[in-house]
Amino acid sequence: WPQKSELPPAPPPAPVVLARLRVLSPLLDEADRLIDSRRASIELARKAGRPNFSLGLEYVDMKQPEMMPDEWPYRLYVQGGTQLLTTGMLDARGLAREAAMEATMDELMPDPDSMDDEIMISVGVTLPIWRNRVRAGIREAKHMEQAAVSEKRARILALDVAAREAIFQMRDARRRFDLYTDILIPRARQTWESLQAKYSAGDQTASFLDVLGSVQVLLNYELEQLRAERDLQVGAARLERIMGGPWSIAEAEPVPEPETVPENGESEASEPHALAEESPLP
């Protein structure tokens, strides 16, 4: 059977919760990083309107590795043997033409040792002549920054509303829990015990239906007390999730003392519905 859990401490005041949210909330930290990114985008958009200078340096080694002087005749021999084996014919004219081309290329190929290495220097300038496009990019970046700031403000308001709703839920649940625990349930139990004693003694003023009705009222009050306790735990869990962790006792509000009810059954409050009133959030 589930064990009875301890009641959570009273919620902190709304200003304390909101101040903690602005420091520890990961959603607001994400919004700050997004705003910083948008501001950097504005600076990049402004730099797009400035000239771009480039300087390059290239070095080419012209010395080729030495080749075998008699490499191409052997390649022609292999090519001719392959033709003879695959087709049974030898294209002597084609081989002779290719041998002549190879010999001519060897004669035209300069000596690698006589070639100097190449060093090339390049200078480039890019002029942003499309000024309208640059200005449009700057305006777009500024609008994106404003959108990020508005998004952060919307997140702050959403967290503010959620925190105040959780605080109100906890206060209302605690008020109802104290009302049923300190006033309604003791009175209902006293009424049930009195009617049960009269009915057991054979008093005609207490019928079985009266006893049954008093038991029903007592059970309903106990059920409502459990619902109030459930709402209190749920509100505390919501507030803890919003704040990013539990709060200390020093941050919590002092729990007001329950009202004492005199023997005549009238409340000492100055107003008839003082028990049901809820103090407004700060």
PDB file of C-alpha atoms in Angstrom, residues 64-266:
ATOM      1  CA  GLN A  64      60.264  15.342 -64.015  1.00  0.00           C
ATOM      2  CA  PRO A  65      61.525  11.937 -62.943  1.00  0.00           C
ATOM      3  CA  GLU A  66      63.846  10.287 -65.424  1.00  0.00           C
ATOM      4  CA  MET A  67      62.224   7.791 -67.797  1.00  0.00           C
ATOM      5  CA  MET A  68      63.806   4.779 -69.413  1.00  0.00           C
ATOM      6  CA  PRO A  69      65.088   5.810 -72.852  1.00  0.00           C
ATOM      7  CA  ASP A  70      63.984   2.567 -74.457  1.00  0.00           C
ATOM      8  CA  GLU A  71      60.624   2.266 -72.773  1.00  0.00           C
ATOM      9  CA  TRP A  72      58.400   2.946 -75.777  1.00  0.00           C
ATOM     10  CA  PRO A  73      59.871   0.260 -78.093  1.00  0.00           C
ATOM     11  CA  TYR A  74      59.039  -2.443 -75.573  1.00  0.00           C
ATOM     12  CA  ARG A  75      55.512  -1.105 -75.239  1.00  0.00           C
ATOM     13  CA  LEU A  76      55.079  -1.399 -79.005  1.00  0.00           C
ATOM     14  CA  TYR A  77      56.369  -4.970 -78.927  1.00  0.00           C
ATOM     15  CA  VAL A  78      53.850  -5.912 -76.281  1.00  0.00           C
ATOM     16  CA  GLN A  79      51.024  -4.196 -78.193  1.00  0.00           C
ATOM     17  CA  GLY A  80      51.944  -6.015 -81.415  1.00  0.00           C
ATOM     18  CA  GLY A  81      52.092  -9.393 -79.667  1.00  0.00           C
ATOM     19  CA  THR A  82      48.691  -8.797 -78.108  1.00  0.00           C
ATOM     20  CA  GLN A  83      47.175  -8.013 -81.524  1.00  0.00           C
ATOM     21  CA  LEU A  84      48.694 -11.133 -83.043  1.00  0.00           C
ATOM     22  CA  LEU A  85      47.386 -13.399 -80.292  1.00  0.00           C
ATOM     23  CA  THR A  86      43.869 -11.956 -80.118  1.00  0.00           C
ATOM     24  CA  THR A  87      43.090 -11.291 -83.797  1.00  0.00           C
ATOM     25  CA  GLY A  88      45.680 -13.390 -85.604  1.00  0.00           C
ATOM     26  CA  MET A  89      46.704 -10.286 -87.562  1.00  0.00           C
ATOM     27  CA  LEU A  90      49.395  -7.673 -87.066  1.00  0.00           C
ATOM     28  CA  ASP A  91      48.727  -4.007 -87.871  1.00  0.00           C
ATOM     29  CA  ALA A  92      52.273  -3.105 -88.878  1.00  0.00           C
ATOM     30  CA  ARG A  93      51.223   0.259 -90.363  1.00  0.00           C
ATOM     31  CA  GLY A  94      49.582   1.348 -87.139  1.00  0.00           C
ATOM     32  CA  LEU A  95      52.518   0.224 -85.036  1.00  0.00           C
ATOM     33  CA  ALA A  96      54.937   2.067 -87.313  1.00  0.00           C
ATOM     34  CA  ARG A  97      52.833   5.242 -87.113  1.00  0.00           C
ATOM     35  CA  GLU A  98      52.785   5.068 -83.311  1.00  0.00           C
ATOM     36  CA  ALA A  99      56.542   4.418 -83.201  1.00  0.00           C
ATOM     37  CA  ALA A 100      57.161   7.499 -85.318  1.00  0.00           C
ATOM     38  CA  MET A 101      54.982   9.617 -83.020  1.00  0.00           C
ATOM     39  CA  GLU A 102      56.858   8.386 -79.961  1.00  0.00           C
ATOM     40  CA  ALA A 103      60.210   9.169 -81.564  1.00  0.00           C
ATOM     41  CA  THR A 104      59.025  12.661 -82.528  1.00  0.00           C
ATOM     42  CA  MET A 105      57.789  13.385 -79.012  1.00  0.00           C
ATOM     43  CA  ASP A 106      61.123  12.305 -77.539  1.00  0.00           C
ATOM     44  CA  GLU A 107      62.860  14.732 -79.844  1.00  0.00           C
ATOM     45  CA  LEU A 108      60.481  17.578 -78.933  1.00  0.00           C
ATOM     46  CA  MET A 109      60.503  16.892 -75.192  1.00  0.00           C
ATOM     47  CA  PRO A 110      62.887  19.360 -73.545  1.00  0.00           C
ATOM     48  CA  ASP A 111      65.539  18.236 -71.200  1.00  0.00           C
ATOM     49  CA  PRO A 112      64.156  18.342 -67.618  1.00  0.00           C
ATOM     50  CA  ASP A 113      67.480  19.481 -66.274  1.00  0.00           C
ATOM     51  CA  SER A 114      67.354  22.572 -68.447  1.00  0.00           C
ATOM     52  CA  MET A 115      63.898  23.705 -67.177  1.00  0.00           C
ATOM     53  CA  ASP A 116      63.601  26.137 -64.255  1.00  0.00           C
ATOM     54  CA  ASP A 117      61.024  25.869 -61.510  1.00  0.00           C
ATOM     55  CA  GLU A 118      58.058  28.206 -61.723  1.00  0.00           C
ATOM     56  CA  ILE A 119      56.928  30.628 -59.011  1.00  0.00           C
ATOM     57  CA  MET A 120      53.625  32.446 -59.544  1.00  0.00           C
ATOM     58  CA  ILE A 121      52.222  35.284 -57.435  1.00  0.00           C
ATOM     59  CA  SER A 122      48.564  36.301 -57.800  1.00  0.00           C
ATOM     60  CA  VAL A 123      46.735  39.301 -56.406  1.00  0.00           C
ATOM     61  CA  GLY A 124      42.926  39.616 -56.503  1.00  0.00           C
ATOM     62  CA  VAL A 125      40.430  42.273 -55.470  1.00  0.00           C
ATOM     63  CA  THR A 126      36.661  41.719 -55.149  1.00  0.00           C
ATOM     64  CA  LEU A 127      34.545  44.857 -55.133  1.00  0.00           C
ATOM     65  CA  PRO A 128      30.998  44.600 -53.685  1.00  0.00           C
ATOM     66  CA  ILE A 129      29.256  46.758 -56.243  1.00  0.00           C
ATOM     67  CA  TRP A 130      25.753  45.452 -55.485  1.00  0.00           C
ATOM     68  CA  ARG A 131      25.095  47.819 -52.578  1.00  0.00           C
ATOM     69  CA  ASN A 132      21.359  47.202 -52.442  1.00  0.00           C
ATOM     70  CA  ARG A 133      21.944  43.521 -51.762  1.00  0.00           C
ATOM     71  CA  VAL A 134      24.432  44.360 -48.993  1.00  0.00           C
ATOM     72  CA  ARG A 135      22.031  46.797 -47.330  1.00  0.00           C
ATOM     73  CA  ALA A 136      19.217  44.261 -47.607  1.00  0.00           C
ATOM     74  CA  GLY A 137      21.419  41.652 -45.911  1.00  0.00           C
ATOM     75  CA  ILE A 138      22.156  44.061 -43.051  1.00  0.00           C
ATOM     76  CA  ARG A 139      18.454  44.837 -42.583  1.00  0.00           C
ATOM     77  CA  GLU A 140      17.612  41.130 -42.616  1.00  0.00           C
ATOM     78  CA  ALA A 141      20.230  40.425 -39.937  1.00  0.00           C
ATOM     79  CA  LYS A 142      18.842  43.230 -37.754  1.00  0.00           C
ATOM     80  CA  HIS A 143      15.292  41.918 -38.124  1.00  0.00           C
ATOM     81  CA  MET A 144      16.521  38.455 -37.148  1.00  0.00           C
ATOM     82  CA  GLU A 145      18.111  39.932 -34.035  1.00  0.00           C
ATOM     83  CA  GLN A 146      14.853  41.679 -33.123  1.00  0.00           C
ATOM     84  CA  ALA A 147      13.000  38.400 -33.646  1.00  0.00           C
ATOM     85  CA  ALA A 148      15.428  36.637 -31.282  1.00  0.00           C
ATOM     86  CA  VAL A 149      14.923  39.356 -28.639  1.00  0.00           C
ATOM     87  CA  SER A 150      11.133  39.041 -28.993  1.00  0.00           C
ATOM     88  CA  GLU A 151      11.417  35.266 -28.695  1.00  0.00           C
ATOM     89  CA  LYS A 152      13.340  35.642 -25.438  1.00  0.00           C
ATOM     90  CA  ARG A 153      10.718  38.061 -24.126  1.00  0.00           C
ATOM     91  CA  ALA A 154       7.969  35.590 -25.040  1.00  0.00           C
ATOM     92  CA  ARG A 155       9.812  32.801 -23.222  1.00  0.00           C
ATOM     93  CA  ILE A 156      10.166  34.984 -20.126  1.00  0.00           C
ATOM     94  CA  LEU A 157       6.430  35.725 -20.150  1.00  0.00           C
ATOM     95  CA  ALA A 158       5.595  32.037 -20.671  1.00  0.00           C
ATOM     96  CA  LEU A 159       7.828  31.011 -17.759  1.00  0.00           C
ATOM     97  CA  ASP A 160       6.341  33.797 -15.667  1.00  0.00           C
ATOM     98  CA  VAL A 161       2.811  32.566 -16.329  1.00  0.00           C
ATOM     99  CA  ALA A 162       3.734  28.921 -15.702  1.00  0.00           C
ATOM    100  CA  ALA A 163       5.506  29.768 -12.438  1.00  0.00           C
ATOM    101  CA  ARG A 164       2.614  31.878 -11.166  1.00  0.00           C
ATOM    102  CA  GLU A 165       0.125  29.143 -12.072  1.00  0.00           C
ATOM    103  CA  ALA A 166       2.198  26.557 -10.183  1.00  0.00           C
ATOM    104  CA  ILE A 167       2.480  28.869  -7.161  1.00  0.00           C
ATOM    105  CA  PHE A 168      -1.274  29.514  -7.224  1.00  0.00           C
ATOM    106  CA  GLN A 169      -1.965  25.784  -7.528  1.00  0.00           C
ATOM    107  CA  MET A 170       0.224  25.053  -4.503  1.00  0.00           C
ATOM    108  CA  ARG A 171      -1.335  27.828  -2.420  1.00  0.00           C
ATOM    109  CA  ASP A 172      -4.872  26.849  -3.326  1.00  0.00           C
ATOM    110  CA  ALA A 173      -4.196  23.155  -2.690  1.00  0.00           C
ATOM    111  CA  ARG A 174      -2.571  23.928   0.662  1.00  0.00           C
ATOM    112  CA  ARG A 175      -5.519  26.130   1.640  1.00  0.00           C
ATOM    113  CA  ARG A 176      -7.999  23.367   0.783  1.00  0.00           C
ATOM    114  CA  PHE A 177      -5.878  20.733   2.538  1.00  0.00           C
ATOM    115  CA  ASP A 178      -5.718  22.788   5.725  1.00  0.00           C
ATOM    116  CA  LEU A 179      -9.442  23.536   5.498  1.00  0.00           C
ATOM    117  CA  TYR A 180     -10.411  19.854   5.312  1.00  0.00           C
ATOM    118  CA  THR A 181      -7.761  18.730   7.812  1.00  0.00           C
ATOM    119  CA  ASP A 182      -8.313  21.322  10.524  1.00  0.00           C
ATOM    120  CA  ILE A 183     -12.000  22.215  10.219  1.00  0.00           C
ATOM    121  CA  LEU A 184     -14.298  20.178   7.982  1.00  0.00           C
ATOM    122  CA  ILE A 185     -13.093  16.625   8.671  1.00  0.00           C
ATOM    123  CA  PRO A 186     -13.004  17.060  12.481  1.00  0.00           C
ATOM    124  CA  ARG A 187     -16.519  18.520  12.407  1.00  0.00           C
ATOM    125  CA  ALA A 188     -17.815  15.752  10.124  1.00  0.00           C
ATOM    126  CA  ARG A 189     -16.223  13.086  12.343  1.00  0.00           C
ATOM    127  CA  GLN A 190     -17.698  14.699  15.435  1.00  0.00           C
ATOM    128  CA  THR A 191     -21.141  14.745  13.824  1.00  0.00           C
ATOM    129  CA  TRP A 192     -20.846  11.100  12.734  1.00  0.00           C
ATOM    130  CA  GLU A 193     -19.731   9.970  16.196  1.00  0.00           C
ATOM    131  CA  SER A 194     -22.571  11.881  17.849  1.00  0.00           C
ATOM    132  CA  LEU A 195     -25.210  10.434  15.512  1.00  0.00           C
ATOM    133  CA  GLN A 196     -23.759   6.950  15.887  1.00  0.00           C
ATOM    134  CA  ALA A 197     -23.859   7.210  19.664  1.00  0.00           C
ATOM    135  CA  LYS A 198     -27.476   8.420  19.600  1.00  0.00           C
ATOM    136  CA  TYR A 199     -28.495   5.692  17.160  1.00  0.00           C
ATOM    137  CA  SER A 200     -26.791   3.018  19.280  1.00  0.00           C
ATOM    138  CA  ALA A 201     -28.570   4.309  22.389  1.00  0.00           C
ATOM    139  CA  GLY A 202     -31.943   4.108  20.649  1.00  0.00           C
ATOM    140  CA  ASP A 203     -32.494   7.851  20.455  1.00  0.00           C
ATOM    141  CA  GLN A 204     -35.377   8.595  18.106  1.00  0.00           C
ATOM    142  CA  THR A 205     -33.745  11.853  16.925  1.00  0.00           C
ATOM    143  CA  ALA A 206     -30.995   9.907  15.091  1.00  0.00           C
ATOM    144  CA  SER A 207     -32.106   7.581  12.317  1.00  0.00           C
ATOM    145  CA  PHE A 208     -30.080   5.130  10.286  1.00  0.00           C
ATOM    146  CA  LEU A 209     -30.255   7.436   7.278  1.00  0.00           C
ATOM    147  CA  ASP A 210     -28.779  10.267   9.351  1.00  0.00           C
ATOM    148  CA  VAL A 211     -25.850   8.056  10.353  1.00  0.00           C
ATOM    149  CA  LEU A 212     -25.372   6.885   6.779  1.00  0.00           C
ATOM    150  CA  GLY A 213     -25.449  10.480   5.516  1.00  0.00           C
ATOM    151  CA  SER A 214     -22.867  11.604   8.067  1.00  0.00           C
ATOM    152  CA  VAL A 215     -20.556   8.764   7.021  1.00  0.00           C
ATOM    153  CA  GLN A 216     -20.987   9.749   3.395  1.00  0.00           C
ATOM    154  CA  VAL A 217     -20.101  13.380   4.181  1.00  0.00           C
ATOM    155  CA  LEU A 218     -17.029  12.297   6.153  1.00  0.00           C
ATOM    156  CA  LEU A 219     -15.813  10.074   3.322  1.00  0.00           C
ATOM    157  CA  ASN A 220     -16.334  12.858   0.769  1.00  0.00           C
ATOM    158  CA  TYR A 221     -14.333  15.279   2.899  1.00  0.00           C
ATOM    159  CA  GLU A 222     -11.501  12.769   3.243  1.00  0.00           C
ATOM    160  CA  LEU A 223     -11.518  12.221  -0.521  1.00  0.00           C
ATOM    161  CA  GLU A 224     -11.338  15.959  -1.128  1.00  0.00           C
ATOM    162  CA  GLN A 225      -8.459  16.161   1.337  1.00  0.00           C
ATOM    163  CA  LEU A 226      -6.546  13.564  -0.689  1.00  0.00           C
ATOM    164  CA  ARG A 227      -7.292  15.477  -3.888  1.00  0.00           C
ATOM    165  CA  ALA A 228      -5.965  18.657  -2.338  1.00  0.00           C
ATOM    166  CA  GLU A 229      -2.807  16.831  -1.266  1.00  0.00           C
ATOM    167  CA  ARG A 230      -2.415  15.441  -4.795  1.00  0.00           C
ATOM    168  CA  ASP A 231      -2.808  18.923  -6.302  1.00  0.00           C
ATOM    169  CA  LEU A 232      -0.218  20.241  -3.861  1.00  0.00           C
ATOM    170  CA  GLN A 233       2.316  17.587  -4.890  1.00  0.00           C
ATOM    171  CA  VAL A 234       1.626  18.152  -8.585  1.00  0.00           C
ATOM    172  CA  GLY A 235       2.009  21.912  -8.207  1.00  0.00           C
ATOM    173  CA  ALA A 236       5.295  21.451  -6.344  1.00  0.00           C
ATOM    174  CA  ALA A 237       6.576  19.142  -9.085  1.00  0.00           C
ATOM    175  CA  ARG A 238       5.615  21.692 -11.770  1.00  0.00           C
ATOM    176  CA  LEU A 239       7.303  24.537  -9.914  1.00  0.00           C
ATOM    177  CA  GLU A 240      10.429  22.441  -9.339  1.00  0.00           C
ATOM    178  CA  ARG A 241      10.610  21.605 -13.040  1.00  0.00           C
ATOM    179  CA  ILE A 242      10.190  25.265 -13.997  1.00  0.00           C
ATOM    180  CA  MET A 243      12.827  26.437 -11.505  1.00  0.00           C
ATOM    181  CA  GLY A 244      15.274  23.709 -12.535  1.00  0.00           C
ATOM    182  CA  GLY A 245      15.476  22.143  -9.083  1.00  0.00           C
ATOM    183  CA  PRO A 246      14.078  22.219  -5.549  1.00  0.00           C
ATOM    184  CA  TRP A 247      14.055  25.407  -3.521  1.00  0.00           C
ATOM    185  CA  SER A 248      15.480  25.887  -0.081  1.00  0.00           C
ATOM    186  CA  ILE A 249      13.470  26.484   3.074  1.00  0.00           C
ATOM    187  CA  ALA A 250      14.944  29.979   3.323  1.00  0.00           C
ATOM    188  CA  GLU A 251      13.409  30.845  -0.046  1.00  0.00           C
ATOM    189  CA  ALA A 252       9.975  29.481   0.888  1.00  0.00           C
ATOM    190  CA  GLU A 253       7.156  31.615   2.189  1.00  0.00           C
ATOM    191  CA  PRO A 254       6.148  31.161   5.818  1.00  0.00           C
ATOM    192  CA  VAL A 255       3.134  28.914   6.204  1.00  0.00           C
ATOM    193  CA  PRO A 256       0.295  30.862   7.870  1.00  0.00           C
ATOM    194  CA  GLU A 257      -1.104  29.509  11.091  1.00  0.00           C
ATOM    195  CA  PRO A 258      -4.479  27.770  10.683  1.00  0.00           C
ATOM    196  CA  GLU A 259      -7.463  29.699  11.976  1.00  0.00           C
ATOM    197  CA  THR A 260      -8.828  28.626  15.288  1.00  0.00           C
ATOM    198  CA  VAL A 261     -12.534  28.018  15.529  1.00  0.00           C
ATOM    199  CA  PRO A 262     -14.232  28.973  18.805  1.00  0.00           C
ATOM    200  CA  GLU A 263     -16.607  26.630  20.555  1.00  0.00           C
ATOM    201  CA  ASN A 264     -19.679  28.419  19.265  1.00  0.00           C
ATOM    202  CA  GLY A 265     -18.725  27.352  15.699  1.00  0.00           C
ATOM    203  CA  GLU A 266     -18.201  30.874  14.343  1.00  0.00           C
TER     204      GLU A 266
END
